[in-house]
Structures are given as C-alpha cells and as structure tokens.
C-alpha cells in the first residue's frame, strides 16, 4: 500500500507573531497516496498548525510543502480542487439550517443545481440527518454538528481529506458512523490525513502515524510495527505516554 507521495513537507517551521517558541520546529513528512495517516500529539503539539499549513489556511515561516504533487506556493487554487477540509472548530452558521449550510458550502466548491442537491441529500441520508435537514444548526447536538461538519468537507469528493479531531467530544454512535465512513472513503481511494488525541481509535484506523510534541516529530511509522518495536508497550497509548510524558500541556 505504498503509492506516490501526495503530501511532502521538508523542514516545516512556524513561528506565530509575538511567540517566542516555534509552534513547528522542522516537520518533515511524506504521506503516500491511499494511506490513512494519523498526526497524533498532546494539546499544543502543533497538529492544527500542521494541518492548516497543508491545506493553505496558514503560511509557514519556512520550509517546503507539496500537496498532490504540486508546490503549495503558487498552486493553491489547483490544490483546493482536490482537497477537503474538516476543521477542529465547527465551521457552520448556527442560524442557517443544515441544508442551507451545506448548499452554501457546496456552492463555494463550485457545485450547483441538481448535482449539489443530490450530493447534499445523499450525505444527509448516509449520516442519518435527513429528517433534521431543515432545522437550524443551533438546535443540533454536538454529534450532529460534527457529522454536518464532516459532510461539508467531503461534498466535493476530495482526493485528499484533512480532518482535525473529527471525533472529539461525541458519543460512541456518532464516532462509529464517522470512523466507518472514513474507512469506506479510504477504500474508495481517498487519502486521509487526520489528527486525534484518541490513541485507541488511531491504532485501529490509521495505516501510518506520526506522533508530534512541541513542534517535533518524535516517532513515525505503522502502528503495529511501532508497537512491535517498543518492547514492554502493548498499545499506542502506552507508547504515546512513554514518549510524550505525563505533564499537562496548558499554555
Ligand atoms: N494564532 C496563534 N498565535 C500564537 N500561538 C498560537 C496560535 N495558534 C496556536 N498557537 C500555539 O502554537 C502551538 C501549537 O498549537 P496547535 O493549535 O497547532 O496545537 P494542537 O496540537 O492542534 O493542539 P490541540 O490538541 O489543543 O488542538 C501551541 O503552543 C499554541 O499555543
Ligand atoms: Mg488542534
């Protein structure tokens, strides 16, 4: 399962304005096509910063980034046609209905008319939300909002899907629906780049992972191989705690 690289970064550094410490301190990653790649790390590790750079929301201070074989710099318009983004913070208009939100977001991706309507209907049905389609987002539960947030990122059927903590704060039912769908999407050929705190989820979902802490990659590889290579650690969570320590990461 090693396709051509669809994401390549070299020595990515990000120093936010008025920050003393770099948020990213030389991140080099290669993600082949067809992977479910997990970027894992404690709070403040640099997961969102990395994802936001890869999808063109944030500019790096230095370093190189290629997405879908193209330099990010100068090709963002082309790159945006093949990527989907599911942000950590729910990006929906609370006073619009779910359908209105999705139609608006779909039109930003260039979808219109019958195609847009049929995609919106297809995904609302798939995620069990059709009967709530005409309710405003502010009346939705957290799990329902997460599912709409996910639909918003896949409406354009991206080749590469970025998801920043897509299962945070939701019940096991919503989480299962989302995880099962990500597996289906990947089986159909979509490369998935996802961040999480949930080591058990990542261990079972991801074909490949990198653990980052304080802007550095501390280990990367296939979960099963990683567990085999660390004698005395039975799962990803124990390796994660061993490598990142137990101190809290509030800033
Ligand atoms: N806009 C910003 N300005 C200044 N510093 C920032 C900004 N955004 C993030 N940071 C800092 O950069 C570092 C990395 O933050 P980032 O949000 O990428 O971490 P994360 O791994 O996504 O964390 P979490 O698990 O809490 O979502 C942290 O130290 C954070 O405080
Ligand atoms: Mg984050």
CSV table of C-alpha atoms and ligand atoms in Angstrom, one decimal:
chain,number,residue,atom,x,y,z
A,1,UNK,CA,0.0,0.0,0.0
A,2,UNK,CA,2.7,2.5,-0.9
A,3,UNK,CA,1.5,4.9,-3.6
A,4,UNK,CA,3.1,8.1,-4.8
A,5,UNK,CA,3.6,10.7,-2.2
A,6,UNK,CA,0.5,13.1,-2.0
A,7,UNK,CA,1.9,15.1,0.9
A,8,UNK,CA,5.5,16.1,1.3
A,9,UNK,CA,6.9,18.6,3.7
A,10,UNK,CA,10.5,19.4,4.4
A,11,UNK,CA,11.7,21.3,7.5
A,12,UNK,CA,8.4,23.0,8.1
A,13,UNK,CA,8.8,25.8,10.7
A,14,UNK,CA,6.0,28.0,12.0
A,15,UNK,CA,6.6,30.8,14.4
A,16,UNK,CA,3.4,32.7,15.2
A,17,UNK,CA,3.7,36.5,15.6
A,18,UNK,CA,4.6,37.5,19.2
A,19,UNK,CA,5.5,33.9,20.1
A,20,UNK,CA,8.9,33.0,21.5
A,21,UNK,CA,8.8,29.3,20.8
A,22,UNK,CA,8.2,27.9,17.3
A,23,UNK,CA,4.9,26.0,17.1
A,24,UNK,CA,6.5,23.8,14.4
A,25,UNK,CA,10.2,23.1,14.6
A,26,UNK,CA,11.3,21.3,11.4
A,27,UNK,CA,8.4,18.9,10.5
A,28,UNK,CA,9.4,16.6,7.6
A,29,UNK,CA,6.6,14.2,6.4
A,30,UNK,CA,5.9,12.0,3.4
A,31,UNK,CA,2.4,10.7,3.1
A,32,UNK,CA,1.8,8.2,0.2
A,33,UNK,CA,-1.4,8.0,-1.7
A,34,UNK,CA,-4.0,5.7,-0.2
A,35,UNK,CA,-2.9,6.0,3.4
A,36,UNK,CA,-5.0,6.9,6.5
A,37,UNK,CA,-2.4,9.0,8.2
A,38,UNK,CA,-2.7,10.0,11.8
A,39,UNK,CA,-1.0,13.0,13.2
A,40,UNK,CA,-1.1,12.5,16.9
A,41,UNK,CA,0.1,14.6,19.8
A,42,UNK,CA,-0.9,16.2,23.1
A,43,UNK,CA,-2.5,19.6,23.4
A,44,UNK,CA,-0.4,22.3,21.8
A,45,UNK,CA,1.8,19.8,19.9
A,46,UNK,CA,1.3,21.5,16.6
A,47,UNK,CA,-1.4,19.3,14.9
A,48,UNK,CA,-3.7,22.1,13.9
A,49,UNK,CA,-0.9,24.3,12.8
A,50,UNK,CA,0.4,21.5,10.5
A,51,UNK,CA,-3.0,20.7,9.0
A,52,UNK,CA,-3.7,24.4,8.5
A,53,UNK,CA,-0.5,24.8,6.6
A,54,UNK,CA,-1.1,21.7,4.5
A,55,UNK,CA,-4.4,23.0,3.3
A,56,UNK,CA,-3.3,26.5,2.7
A,57,UNK,CA,-5.1,28.2,5.6
A,58,UNK,CA,-1.8,29.3,7.2
A,59,UNK,CA,1.6,30.2,5.8
A,60,UNK,CA,4.6,28.5,7.2
A,61,UNK,CA,7.5,30.7,8.4
A,62,UNK,CA,9.9,28.5,6.4
A,63,UNK,CA,10.1,25.0,4.8
A,64,UNK,CA,8.7,23.3,1.7
A,65,UNK,CA,5.2,21.8,1.2
A,66,UNK,CA,3.9,19.8,-1.7
A,67,UNK,CA,0.3,18.6,-1.9
A,68,UNK,CA,-0.9,16.3,-4.7
A,69,UNK,CA,2.4,16.7,-6.4
A,70,UNK,CA,2.3,20.5,-6.5
A,71,UNK,CA,4.2,23.1,-4.6
A,72,UNK,CA,1.7,24.7,-2.2
A,73,UNK,CA,3.1,28.1,-3.0
A,74,UNK,CA,1.5,29.3,-6.3
A,75,UNK,CA,-0.8,26.3,-6.8
A,76,UNK,CA,-3.3,26.8,-4.0
A,77,UNK,CA,-6.2,27.2,-6.5
A,78,UNK,CA,-5.5,23.9,-8.2
A,79,UNK,CA,-4.8,22.1,-4.9
A,80,UNK,CA,-8.1,23.3,-3.4
A,81,UNK,CA,-9.9,21.4,-6.1
A,82,UNK,CA,-8.6,18.1,-4.9
A,83,UNK,CA,-8.7,18.5,-1.1
A,84,UNK,CA,-11.4,18.6,1.5
A,85,UNK,CA,-11.0,20.1,5.0
A,86,UNK,CA,-12.9,19.2,8.2
A,87,UNK,CA,-11.7,21.8,10.8
A,88,UNK,CA,-11.3,21.3,14.5
A,89,UNK,CA,-13.7,24.1,15.3
A,90,UNK,CA,-17.1,23.6,13.8
A,91,UNK,CA,-17.4,26.0,10.8
A,92,UNK,CA,-21.1,26.3,10.3
A,93,UNK,CA,-23.6,29.1,10.5
A,94,UNK,CA,-25.8,28.5,13.6
A,95,UNK,CA,-28.8,30.4,12.4
A,96,UNK,CA,-29.0,28.6,9.0
A,97,UNK,CA,-30.4,25.1,8.6
A,98,UNK,CA,-28.2,22.1,7.9
A,99,UNK,CA,-29.3,22.1,4.3
A,100,UNK,CA,-28.7,25.8,3.8
A,101,UNK,CA,-25.2,25.5,5.4
A,102,UNK,CA,-24.3,22.5,3.1
A,103,UNK,CA,-25.7,24.2,0.0
A,104,UNK,CA,-23.7,27.4,0.7
A,105,UNK,CA,-20.5,25.4,1.3
A,106,UNK,CA,-21.1,23.3,-1.8
A,107,UNK,CA,-21.5,26.4,-3.9
A,108,UNK,CA,-18.2,27.6,-2.7
A,109,UNK,CA,-16.7,24.4,-4.1
A,110,UNK,CA,-18.3,25.1,-7.4
A,111,UNK,CA,-21.2,22.7,-7.1
A,112,UNK,CA,-24.6,23.9,-8.3
A,113,UNK,CA,-28.2,22.9,-9.1
A,114,UNK,CA,-29.2,19.2,-9.2
A,115,UNK,CA,-25.7,17.9,-8.6
A,116,UNK,CA,-25.4,20.0,-5.4
A,117,UNK,CA,-28.9,19.0,-4.2
A,118,UNK,CA,-28.3,15.3,-4.8
A,119,UNK,CA,-24.9,15.3,-3.0
A,120,UNK,CA,-26.4,17.1,0.0
A,121,UNK,CA,-29.3,14.6,0.1
A,122,UNK,CA,-27.0,11.6,-0.3
A,123,UNK,CA,-24.8,12.6,2.6
A,124,UNK,CA,-27.6,13.8,4.9
A,125,UNK,CA,-29.2,10.4,4.4
A,126,UNK,CA,-25.9,8.5,4.9
A,127,UNK,CA,-25.2,10.3,8.2
A,128,UNK,CA,-28.8,9.9,9.5
A,129,UNK,CA,-29.6,13.6,9.3
A,130,UNK,CA,-32.2,13.8,6.6
A,131,UNK,CA,-35.1,14.3,8.9
A,132,UNK,CA,-33.3,17.2,10.6
A,133,UNK,CA,-32.2,18.9,7.4
A,134,UNK,CA,-34.5,21.9,7.8
A,135,UNK,CA,-33.6,22.6,11.4
A,136,UNK,CA,-31.1,25.3,12.3
A,137,UNK,CA,-27.7,24.2,13.3
A,138,UNK,CA,-28.0,25.9,16.7
A,139,UNK,CA,-30.7,23.3,17.6
A,140,UNK,CA,-28.3,20.4,16.7
A,141,UNK,CA,-26.4,18.3,19.3
A,142,UNK,CA,-22.6,18.2,19.3
A,143,UNK,CA,-22.6,14.8,17.5
A,144,UNK,CA,-25.0,16.1,14.8
A,145,UNK,CA,-22.9,19.2,14.3
A,146,UNK,CA,-19.7,17.0,13.9
A,147,UNK,CA,-21.4,15.0,11.2
A,148,UNK,CA,-22.5,18.1,9.3
A,149,UNK,CA,-19.0,19.5,9.7
A,150,UNK,CA,-17.7,16.3,8.1
A,151,UNK,CA,-20.2,16.4,5.2
A,152,UNK,CA,-19.1,19.9,4.5
A,153,UNK,CA,-15.6,18.6,3.9
A,154,UNK,CA,-16.5,15.8,1.6
A,155,UNK,CA,-19.2,17.4,-0.6
A,156,UNK,CA,-16.6,17.9,-3.4
A,157,UNK,CA,-15.4,14.3,-3.2
A,158,UNK,CA,-11.8,15.2,-2.4
A,159,UNK,CA,-8.8,13.0,-3.3
A,160,UNK,CA,-7.2,14.1,-0.1
A,161,UNK,CA,-9.2,14.7,3.0
A,162,UNK,CA,-7.8,16.6,6.1
A,163,UNK,CA,-9.7,16.1,9.3
A,164,UNK,CA,-8.7,17.9,12.5
A,165,UNK,CA,-10.0,15.9,15.5
A,166,UNK,CA,-13.2,14.9,13.8
A,167,UNK,CA,-14.4,12.7,16.7
A,168,UNK,CA,-13.8,15.0,19.6
A,169,UNK,CA,-16.5,15.3,22.2
A,170,UNK,CA,-19.1,13.0,20.6
A,171,UNK,CA,-20.8,9.8,21.7
A,172,UNK,CA,-19.7,6.3,20.5
A,173,UNK,CA,-22.6,6.1,18.0
A,174,UNK,CA,-21.6,9.3,16.1
A,175,UNK,CA,-17.9,8.3,16.4
A,176,UNK,CA,-18.6,4.9,14.9
A,177,UNK,CA,-20.6,6.4,12.0
A,178,UNK,CA,-17.7,8.8,11.2
A,179,UNK,CA,-14.9,6.3,11.6
A,180,UNK,CA,-16.7,3.7,9.4
A,181,UNK,CA,-17.3,6.3,6.8
A,182,UNK,CA,-13.6,7.3,6.8
A,183,UNK,CA,-12.7,3.6,6.2
A,184,UNK,CA,-15.2,3.4,3.3
A,185,UNK,CA,-13.9,6.6,1.7
A,186,UNK,CA,-10.3,5.4,2.0
A,187,UNK,CA,-11.2,2.0,0.4
A,188,UNK,CA,-12.6,4.1,-2.5
A,189,UNK,CA,-9.3,5.8,-2.9
A,190,UNK,CA,-9.3,8.9,-0.8
A,191,UNK,CA,-6.1,9.6,1.2
A,192,UNK,CA,-6.9,10.7,4.7
A,193,UNK,CA,-4.9,12.9,7.0
A,194,UNK,CA,-6.4,13.1,10.4
A,195,UNK,CA,-5.4,14.4,13.9
A,196,UNK,CA,-6.6,12.9,17.2
A,197,UNK,CA,-5.9,12.5,20.9
A,198,UNK,CA,-7.6,9.1,20.8
A,199,UNK,CA,-4.8,6.6,20.6
A,200,UNK,CA,-7.0,3.6,20.5
A,201,UNK,CA,-9.0,5.0,17.7
A,202,UNK,CA,-5.9,5.9,15.8
A,203,UNK,CA,-4.3,2.5,16.4
A,204,UNK,CA,-7.2,0.8,14.7
A,205,UNK,CA,-8.0,3.3,12.0
A,206,UNK,CA,-4.6,4.5,10.8
A,207,UNK,CA,-2.3,2.7,8.3
A,208,UNK,CA,0.5,5.1,9.3
A,209,UNK,CA,1.0,7.7,12.1
A,210,UNK,CA,3.4,10.3,13.4
A,211,UNK,CA,3.5,11.4,17.0
A,212,UNK,CA,4.4,15.1,17.4
A,213,UNK,CA,5.2,17.0,20.5
A,214,UNK,CA,6.3,20.6,20.9
A,215,UNK,CA,6.6,21.0,17.2
A,216,UNK,CA,8.9,18.0,16.6
A,217,UNK,CA,8.1,14.6,15.2
A,218,UNK,CA,9.2,12.1,17.8
A,219,UNK,CA,8.3,8.8,16.1
A,220,UNK,CA,6.6,7.8,12.8
A,221,UNK,CA,5.6,4.5,11.1
A,222,UNK,CA,2.9,1.9,11.0
A,223,UNK,CA,1.1,1.4,14.4
A,224,UNK,CA,1.6,-2.4,14.5
A,225,UNK,CA,5.3,-2.1,13.7
A,226,UNK,CA,5.7,0.6,16.2
A,227,UNK,CA,4.2,-1.5,19.0
A,228,UNK,CA,6.3,-4.5,18.0
A,229,UNK,CA,9.5,-2.4,18.1
A,230,UNK,CA,8.9,-1.0,21.6
A,231,UNK,CA,9.1,-4.0,23.9
A,232,UNK,CA,7.1,-3.6,27.1
A,233,UNK,CA,4.4,-1.4,25.5
A,234,UNK,CA,1.3,-3.2,24.5
A,235,UNK,CA,-0.5,-0.4,22.6
A,236,UNK,CA,-0.1,3.0,21.0
A,237,UNK,CA,-1.4,4.8,24.1
A,238,UNK,CA,1.3,3.5,26.4
A,239,UNK,CA,4.0,4.3,23.7
A,240,UNK,CA,2.5,7.8,23.4
A,241,UNK,CA,2.6,8.4,27.2
A,242,UNK,CA,6.1,7.0,27.4
A,243,UNK,CA,7.3,9.3,24.6
A,244,UNK,CA,5.4,12.5,25.5
A,245,UNK,CA,5.4,12.2,29.3
A,246,UNK,CA,2.6,12.9,31.7
A,247,UNK,CA,2.9,16.6,32.3
A,248,UNK,CA,0.0,18.8,31.3
A,249,UNK,CA,0.4,21.0,28.2
A,250,UNK,CA,-1.5,24.1,29.1
A,251,UNK,CA,0.0,27.4,27.9
B,1,LIG,N1,-2.8,32.0,16.4
B,1,LIG,C1,-1.8,31.7,17.3
B,1,LIG,N2,-1.0,32.6,17.8
B,1,LIG,C2,0.0,32.2,18.7
B,1,LIG,N3,0.3,31.0,19.0
B,1,LIG,C3,-0.5,30.0,18.6
B,1,LIG,C4,-1.6,30.3,17.6
B,1,LIG,N4,-2.2,29.1,17.3
B,1,LIG,C5,-1.5,28.2,18.0
B,1,LIG,N5,-0.5,28.7,18.7
B,1,LIG,C6,0.4,27.9,19.6
B,1,LIG,O1,1.1,27.0,18.7
B,1,LIG,C7,1.3,25.8,19.4
B,1,LIG,C8,0.6,24.7,18.6
B,1,LIG,O2,-0.8,24.9,18.6
B,1,LIG,P1,-1.8,23.9,17.8
B,1,LIG,O3,-3.1,24.6,17.8
B,1,LIG,O4,-1.2,23.7,16.4
B,1,LIG,O5,-1.7,22.6,18.6
B,1,LIG,P2,-2.6,21.3,18.6
B,1,LIG,O6,-1.7,20.1,18.6
B,1,LIG,O7,-3.6,21.4,17.5
B,1,LIG,O8,-3.4,21.4,20.0
B,1,LIG,P3,-4.9,20.9,20.4
B,1,LIG,O9,-4.7,19.4,20.7
B,1,LIG,O10,-5.1,21.6,21.7
B,1,LIG,O11,-5.8,21.2,19.3
B,1,LIG,C9,0.7,25.9,20.8
B,1,LIG,O12,1.7,26.3,21.7
B,1,LIG,C10,-0.3,27.1,20.6
B,1,LIG,O13,-0.4,27.8,21.9
B,2,LIG,MG1,-5.6,21.4,17.4
